[in-house]
CSV table of C-alpha atoms in Angstrom, one decimal:
chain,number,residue,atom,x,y,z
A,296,UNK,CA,188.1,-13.2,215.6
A,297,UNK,CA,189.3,-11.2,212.8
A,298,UNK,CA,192.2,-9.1,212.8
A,299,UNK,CA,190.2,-6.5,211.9
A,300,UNK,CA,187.4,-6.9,213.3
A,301,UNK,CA,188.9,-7.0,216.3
A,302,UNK,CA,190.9,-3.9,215.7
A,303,UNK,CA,187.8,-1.9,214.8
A,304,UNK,CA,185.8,-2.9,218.0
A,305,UNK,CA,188.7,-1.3,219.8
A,306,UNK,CA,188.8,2.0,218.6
A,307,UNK,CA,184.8,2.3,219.0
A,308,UNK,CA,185.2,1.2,222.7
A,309,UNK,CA,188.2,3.3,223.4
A,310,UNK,CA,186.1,6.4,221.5
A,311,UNK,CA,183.2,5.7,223.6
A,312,UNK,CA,184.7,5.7,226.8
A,313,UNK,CA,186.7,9.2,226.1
A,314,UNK,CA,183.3,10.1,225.3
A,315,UNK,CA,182.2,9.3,229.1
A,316,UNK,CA,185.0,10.5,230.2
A,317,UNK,CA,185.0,13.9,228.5
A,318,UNK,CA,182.5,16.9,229.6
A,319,UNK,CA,182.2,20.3,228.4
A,320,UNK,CA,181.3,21.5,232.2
A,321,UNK,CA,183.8,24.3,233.2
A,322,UNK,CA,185.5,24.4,236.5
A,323,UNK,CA,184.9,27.3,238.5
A,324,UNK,CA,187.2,28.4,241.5
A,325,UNK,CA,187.4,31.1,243.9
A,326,UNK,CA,190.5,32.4,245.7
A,327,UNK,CA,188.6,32.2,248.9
A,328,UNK,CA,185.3,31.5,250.5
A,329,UNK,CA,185.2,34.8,253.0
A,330,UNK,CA,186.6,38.4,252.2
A,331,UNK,CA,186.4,41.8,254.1
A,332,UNK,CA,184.2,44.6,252.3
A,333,UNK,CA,186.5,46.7,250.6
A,334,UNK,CA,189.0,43.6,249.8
A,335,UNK,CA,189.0,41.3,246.2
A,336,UNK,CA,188.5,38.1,244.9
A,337,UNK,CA,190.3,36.3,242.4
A,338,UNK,CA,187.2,34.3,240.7
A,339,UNK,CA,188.7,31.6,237.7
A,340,UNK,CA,186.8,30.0,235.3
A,341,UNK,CA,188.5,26.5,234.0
A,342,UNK,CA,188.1,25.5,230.9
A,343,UNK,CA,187.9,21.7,229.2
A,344,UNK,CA,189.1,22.8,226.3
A,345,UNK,CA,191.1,25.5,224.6
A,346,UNK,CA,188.2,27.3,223.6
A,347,UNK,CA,190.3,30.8,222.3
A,348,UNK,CA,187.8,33.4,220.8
A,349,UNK,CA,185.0,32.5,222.5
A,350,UNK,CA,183.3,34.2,225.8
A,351,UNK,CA,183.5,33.3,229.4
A,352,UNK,CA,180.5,34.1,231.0
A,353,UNK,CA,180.1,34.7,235.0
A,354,UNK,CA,176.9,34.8,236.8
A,355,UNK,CA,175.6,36.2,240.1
A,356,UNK,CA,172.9,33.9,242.3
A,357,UNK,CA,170.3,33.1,240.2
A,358,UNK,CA,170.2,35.3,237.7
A,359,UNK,CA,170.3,34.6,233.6
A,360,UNK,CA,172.4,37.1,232.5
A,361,UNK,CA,176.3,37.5,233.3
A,362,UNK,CA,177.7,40.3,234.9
A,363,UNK,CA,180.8,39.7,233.7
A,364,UNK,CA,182.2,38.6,230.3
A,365,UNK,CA,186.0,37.8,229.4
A,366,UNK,CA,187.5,36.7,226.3
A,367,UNK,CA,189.2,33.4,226.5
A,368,UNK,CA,192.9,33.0,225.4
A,369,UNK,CA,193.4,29.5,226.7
A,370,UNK,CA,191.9,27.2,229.2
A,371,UNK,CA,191.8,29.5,232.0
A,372,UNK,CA,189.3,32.6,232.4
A,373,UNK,CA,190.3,34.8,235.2
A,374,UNK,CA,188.6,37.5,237.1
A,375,UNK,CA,189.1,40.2,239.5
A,376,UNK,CA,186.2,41.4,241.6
A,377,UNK,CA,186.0,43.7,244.2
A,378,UNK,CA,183.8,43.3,247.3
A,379,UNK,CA,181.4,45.7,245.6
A,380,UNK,CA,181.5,44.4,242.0
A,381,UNK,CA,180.4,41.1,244.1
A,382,UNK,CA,177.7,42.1,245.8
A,383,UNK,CA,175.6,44.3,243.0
A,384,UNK,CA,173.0,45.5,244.5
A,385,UNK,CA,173.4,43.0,247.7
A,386,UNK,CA,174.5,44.6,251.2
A,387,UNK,CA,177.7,44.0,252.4
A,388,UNK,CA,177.5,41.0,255.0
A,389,UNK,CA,175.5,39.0,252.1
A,390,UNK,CA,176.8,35.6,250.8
A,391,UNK,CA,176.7,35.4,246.8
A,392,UNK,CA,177.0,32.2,245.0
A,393,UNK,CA,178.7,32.3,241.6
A,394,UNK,CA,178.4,29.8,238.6
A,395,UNK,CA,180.3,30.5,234.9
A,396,UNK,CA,180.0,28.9,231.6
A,397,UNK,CA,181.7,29.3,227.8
A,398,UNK,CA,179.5,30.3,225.0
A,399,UNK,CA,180.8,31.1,221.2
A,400,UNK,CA,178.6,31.2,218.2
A,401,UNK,CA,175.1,29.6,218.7
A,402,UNK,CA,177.0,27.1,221.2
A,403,UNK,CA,176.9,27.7,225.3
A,404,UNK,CA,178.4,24.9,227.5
A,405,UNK,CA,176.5,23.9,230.6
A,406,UNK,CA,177.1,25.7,234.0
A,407,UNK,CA,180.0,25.1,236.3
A,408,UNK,CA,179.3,23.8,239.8
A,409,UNK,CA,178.4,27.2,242.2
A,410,UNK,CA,180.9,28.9,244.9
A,411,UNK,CA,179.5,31.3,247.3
A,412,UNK,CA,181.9,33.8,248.3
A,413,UNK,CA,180.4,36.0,251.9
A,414,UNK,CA,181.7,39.6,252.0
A,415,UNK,CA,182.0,40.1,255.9
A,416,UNK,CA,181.1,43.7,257.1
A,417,UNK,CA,181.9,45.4,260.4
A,418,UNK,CA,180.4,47.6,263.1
A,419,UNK,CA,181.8,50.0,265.3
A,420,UNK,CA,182.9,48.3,268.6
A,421,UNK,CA,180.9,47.4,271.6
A,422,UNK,CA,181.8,48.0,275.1
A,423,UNK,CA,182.9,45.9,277.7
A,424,UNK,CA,182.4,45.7,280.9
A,425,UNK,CA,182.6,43.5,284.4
A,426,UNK,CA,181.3,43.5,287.6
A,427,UNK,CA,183.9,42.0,289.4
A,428,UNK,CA,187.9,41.7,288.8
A,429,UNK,CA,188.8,37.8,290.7
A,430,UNK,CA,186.3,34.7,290.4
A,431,UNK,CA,186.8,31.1,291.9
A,432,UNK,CA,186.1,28.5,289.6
A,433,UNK,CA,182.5,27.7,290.9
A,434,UNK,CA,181.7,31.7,291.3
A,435,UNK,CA,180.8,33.7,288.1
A,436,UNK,CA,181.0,37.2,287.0
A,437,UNK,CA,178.6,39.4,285.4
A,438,UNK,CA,180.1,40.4,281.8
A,439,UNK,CA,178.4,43.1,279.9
A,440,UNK,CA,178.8,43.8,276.1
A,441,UNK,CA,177.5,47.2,275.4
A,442,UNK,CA,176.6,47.9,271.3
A,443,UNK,CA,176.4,51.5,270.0
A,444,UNK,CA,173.0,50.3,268.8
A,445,UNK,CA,169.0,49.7,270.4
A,446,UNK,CA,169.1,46.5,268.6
A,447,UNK,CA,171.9,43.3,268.0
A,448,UNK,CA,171.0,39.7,267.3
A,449,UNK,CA,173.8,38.4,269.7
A,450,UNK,CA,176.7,38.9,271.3
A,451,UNK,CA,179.9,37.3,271.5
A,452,UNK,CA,182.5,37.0,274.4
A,453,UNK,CA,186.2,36.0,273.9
A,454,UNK,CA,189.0,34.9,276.4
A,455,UNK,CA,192.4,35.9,274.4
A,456,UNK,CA,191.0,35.7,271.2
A,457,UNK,CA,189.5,31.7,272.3
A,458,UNK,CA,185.0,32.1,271.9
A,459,UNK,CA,183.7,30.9,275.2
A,460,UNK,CA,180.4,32.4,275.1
A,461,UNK,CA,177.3,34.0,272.5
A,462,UNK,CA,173.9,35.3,273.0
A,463,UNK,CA,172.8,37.8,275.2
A,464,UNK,CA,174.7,40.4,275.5
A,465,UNK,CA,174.3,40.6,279.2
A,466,UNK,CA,175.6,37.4,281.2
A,467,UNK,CA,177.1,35.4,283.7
A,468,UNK,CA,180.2,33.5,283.5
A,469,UNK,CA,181.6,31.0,286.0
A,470,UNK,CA,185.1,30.8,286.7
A,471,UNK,CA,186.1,27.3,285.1
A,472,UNK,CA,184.2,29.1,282.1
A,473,UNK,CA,186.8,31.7,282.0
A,474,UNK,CA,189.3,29.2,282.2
A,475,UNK,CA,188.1,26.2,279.7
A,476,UNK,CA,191.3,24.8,277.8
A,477,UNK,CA,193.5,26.1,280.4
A,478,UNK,CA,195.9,24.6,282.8
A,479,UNK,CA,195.0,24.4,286.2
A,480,UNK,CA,196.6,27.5,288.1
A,481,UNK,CA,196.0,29.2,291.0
A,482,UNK,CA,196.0,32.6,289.7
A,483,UNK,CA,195.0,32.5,285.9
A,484,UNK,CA,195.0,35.7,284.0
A,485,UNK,CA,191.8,36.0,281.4
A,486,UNK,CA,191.9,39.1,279.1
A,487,UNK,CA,188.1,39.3,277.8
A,488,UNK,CA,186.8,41.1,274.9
A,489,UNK,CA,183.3,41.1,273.1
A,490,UNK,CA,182.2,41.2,269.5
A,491,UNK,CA,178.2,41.9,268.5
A,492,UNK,CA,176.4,40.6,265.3
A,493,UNK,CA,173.6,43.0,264.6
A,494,UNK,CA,172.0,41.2,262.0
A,495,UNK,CA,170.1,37.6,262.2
A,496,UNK,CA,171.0,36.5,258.5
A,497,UNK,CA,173.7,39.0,257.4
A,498,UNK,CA,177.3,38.6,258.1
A,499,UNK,CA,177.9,41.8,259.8
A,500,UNK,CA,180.5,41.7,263.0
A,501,UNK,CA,182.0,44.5,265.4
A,502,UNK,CA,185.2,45.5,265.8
A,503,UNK,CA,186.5,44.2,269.5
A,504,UNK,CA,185.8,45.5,272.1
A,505,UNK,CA,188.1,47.0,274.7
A,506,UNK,CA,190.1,44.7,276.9
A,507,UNK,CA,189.0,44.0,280.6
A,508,UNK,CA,191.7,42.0,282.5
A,509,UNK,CA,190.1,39.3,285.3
A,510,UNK,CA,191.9,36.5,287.7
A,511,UNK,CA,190.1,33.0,288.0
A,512,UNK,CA,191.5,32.2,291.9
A,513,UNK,CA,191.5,28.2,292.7
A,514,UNK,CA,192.2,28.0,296.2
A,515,UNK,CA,191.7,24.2,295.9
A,516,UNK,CA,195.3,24.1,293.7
A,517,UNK,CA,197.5,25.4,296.8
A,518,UNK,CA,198.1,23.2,299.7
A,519,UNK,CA,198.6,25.8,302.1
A,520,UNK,CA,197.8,29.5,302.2
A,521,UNK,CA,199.5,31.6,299.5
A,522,UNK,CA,200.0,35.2,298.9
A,523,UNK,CA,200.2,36.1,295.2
A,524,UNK,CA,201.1,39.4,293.8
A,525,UNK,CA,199.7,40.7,290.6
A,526,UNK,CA,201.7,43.8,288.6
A,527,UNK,CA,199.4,45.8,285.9
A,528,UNK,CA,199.5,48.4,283.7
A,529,UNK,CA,199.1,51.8,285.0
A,530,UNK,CA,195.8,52.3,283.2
A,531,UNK,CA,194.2,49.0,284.7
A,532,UNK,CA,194.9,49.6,287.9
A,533,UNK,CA,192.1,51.8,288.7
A,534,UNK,CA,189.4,48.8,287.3
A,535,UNK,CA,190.5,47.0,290.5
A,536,UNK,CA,189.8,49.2,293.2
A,537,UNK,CA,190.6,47.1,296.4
A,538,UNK,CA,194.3,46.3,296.0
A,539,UNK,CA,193.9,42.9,297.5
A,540,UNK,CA,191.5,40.2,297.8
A,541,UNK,CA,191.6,36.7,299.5
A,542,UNK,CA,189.6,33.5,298.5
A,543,UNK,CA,189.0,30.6,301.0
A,544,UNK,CA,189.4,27.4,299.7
A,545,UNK,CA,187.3,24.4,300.7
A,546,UNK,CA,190.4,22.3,302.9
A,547,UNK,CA,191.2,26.3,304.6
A,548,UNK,CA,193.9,27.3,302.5
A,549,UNK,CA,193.6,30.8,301.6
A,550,UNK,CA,194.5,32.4,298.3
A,551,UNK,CA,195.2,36.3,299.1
A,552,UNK,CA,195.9,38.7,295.6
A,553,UNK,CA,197.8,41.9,296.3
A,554,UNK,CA,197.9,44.2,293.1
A,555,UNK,CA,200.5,46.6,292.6
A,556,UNK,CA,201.2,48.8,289.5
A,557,UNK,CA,203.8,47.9,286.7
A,558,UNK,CA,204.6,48.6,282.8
A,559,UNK,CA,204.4,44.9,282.4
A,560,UNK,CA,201.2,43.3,281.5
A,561,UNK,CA,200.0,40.8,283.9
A,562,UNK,CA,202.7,39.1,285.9
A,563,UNK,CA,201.8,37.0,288.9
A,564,UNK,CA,203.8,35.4,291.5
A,565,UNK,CA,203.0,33.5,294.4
A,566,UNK,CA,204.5,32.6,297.8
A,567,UNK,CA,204.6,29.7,300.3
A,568,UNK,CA,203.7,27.3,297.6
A,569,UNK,CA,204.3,23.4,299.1
């Protein structure tokens, strides 16, 4: 083949393929996917080009005009949003998707992939409440989350900050519930709280709720009867009422809780252990 023929066939293929490999599509790229109402996002636009001069354009869901324009300087188009600048006319607890393009003179690029960014909002907190303070594993426990309004869409129940229950806000709850994830103990402590959503299709959560403190007993972990002693806080030491209880395990070996007062959170120890 010719020299130069050969040299000319080359440039057109190497000149078509950084035409396939070239786009004028934007990047578009959002600091994070969730904020709080009242916080900011940092929303950037990327741009294929150095395309100084011309106008980055941002848009909001599906809607054809911007509600934001920024001057480009280089290849990057940055913006600073707060959660209300976000949502528009939206309520807080909506998700907004976001798309941007570049347009200068009578020339607009095509639209950036979309991001949706959800501003969370929250609700005053629930209360919570129990109907009993120790629970073998196969036993449950009524647990009531109580909403300062007529109406939620579901509740949601926590042991120290781990989910282990959603839905109705009124409920039972066995033992090895409670305890899911946990090492097998005799005495295990569970700190519950509760959380509300109060809207189906909005992300809208409560503040937590307060703290109720509750012992899952196993009287099937000791091999002989044990006495365990439980120290609270002065403040939770009313909750309990009885100052002991005992739970029977299925061999005879008894499990009996004494509770005593204490500045120390829960501390338990335990006696006769073989």
């Amino acid at each position: 083949m010719d020299l130069i023929l050969f040299l000319s066939l080359s440039l057109c293929w190497c000149m078509a393929a950084a035409r396939s490999l070239w786009t004028d599509k934007p990047w578009i790229i959002v600091s994070s996917a969730e904020i709080e109402d009242g916080e900011t996002v940092e929303v950037t636009c990327t741009l294929p080009i150095d395309y100084r001069g011309g106008d980055c354009r941002l848009f909001r869901d599906n809607s054809p005009v911007p509600f934001r324009l920024k001057t480009a300087t280089g290849y990057l188009c940055v913006f600073y949003l707060t959660s209300q600048e976000l949502l528009g006319r939206q309520p807080v607890g909506s998700q907004i998707f976001l798309k941007c393009d570049y347009h200068i003179q009578q020339y607009t690029s095509v639209s950036s992939d979309v991001k949706g960014v959800t501003v969370w909002g929250s609700s005053p907190s629930p209360g919570l409440s129990v109907s009993r303070r120790f629970v073998s594993p196969d036993d449950s426990v009524e647990v009531t989350c109580s909403p300062p309004l007529n109406f939620v869409h579901s509740c949601h129940f926590y042991r120290d900050e781990i989910h282990i229950a959603d839905g109705s806000c009124r409920r039972n709850l066995t033992g090895k519930q409670l305890s899911i994830w946990e090492k097998s103990t005799i005495l295990l402590p569970v700190n519950m709280t509760c959380t509300y959503h109060p809207y189906e299709h909005r992300y809208v959560r409560s503040e937590p709720s307060n703290h109720n403190l509750l012992f899952v007993v196993d009287a099937s972990r000791a091999s002989s009867s044990v006495d365990c002693k439980v120290s609270v806080e002065d403040d939770q030491l009313a909750a309990f009422g009885r100052s002991s209880w005992t739970n029977v395990g299925a061999d005879g070996p008894t499990v009996t809780v004494q509770v005593t007062n204490s500045v120390l959170m829960p501390n338990e120890t335990c006696s006769n252990i073989q």
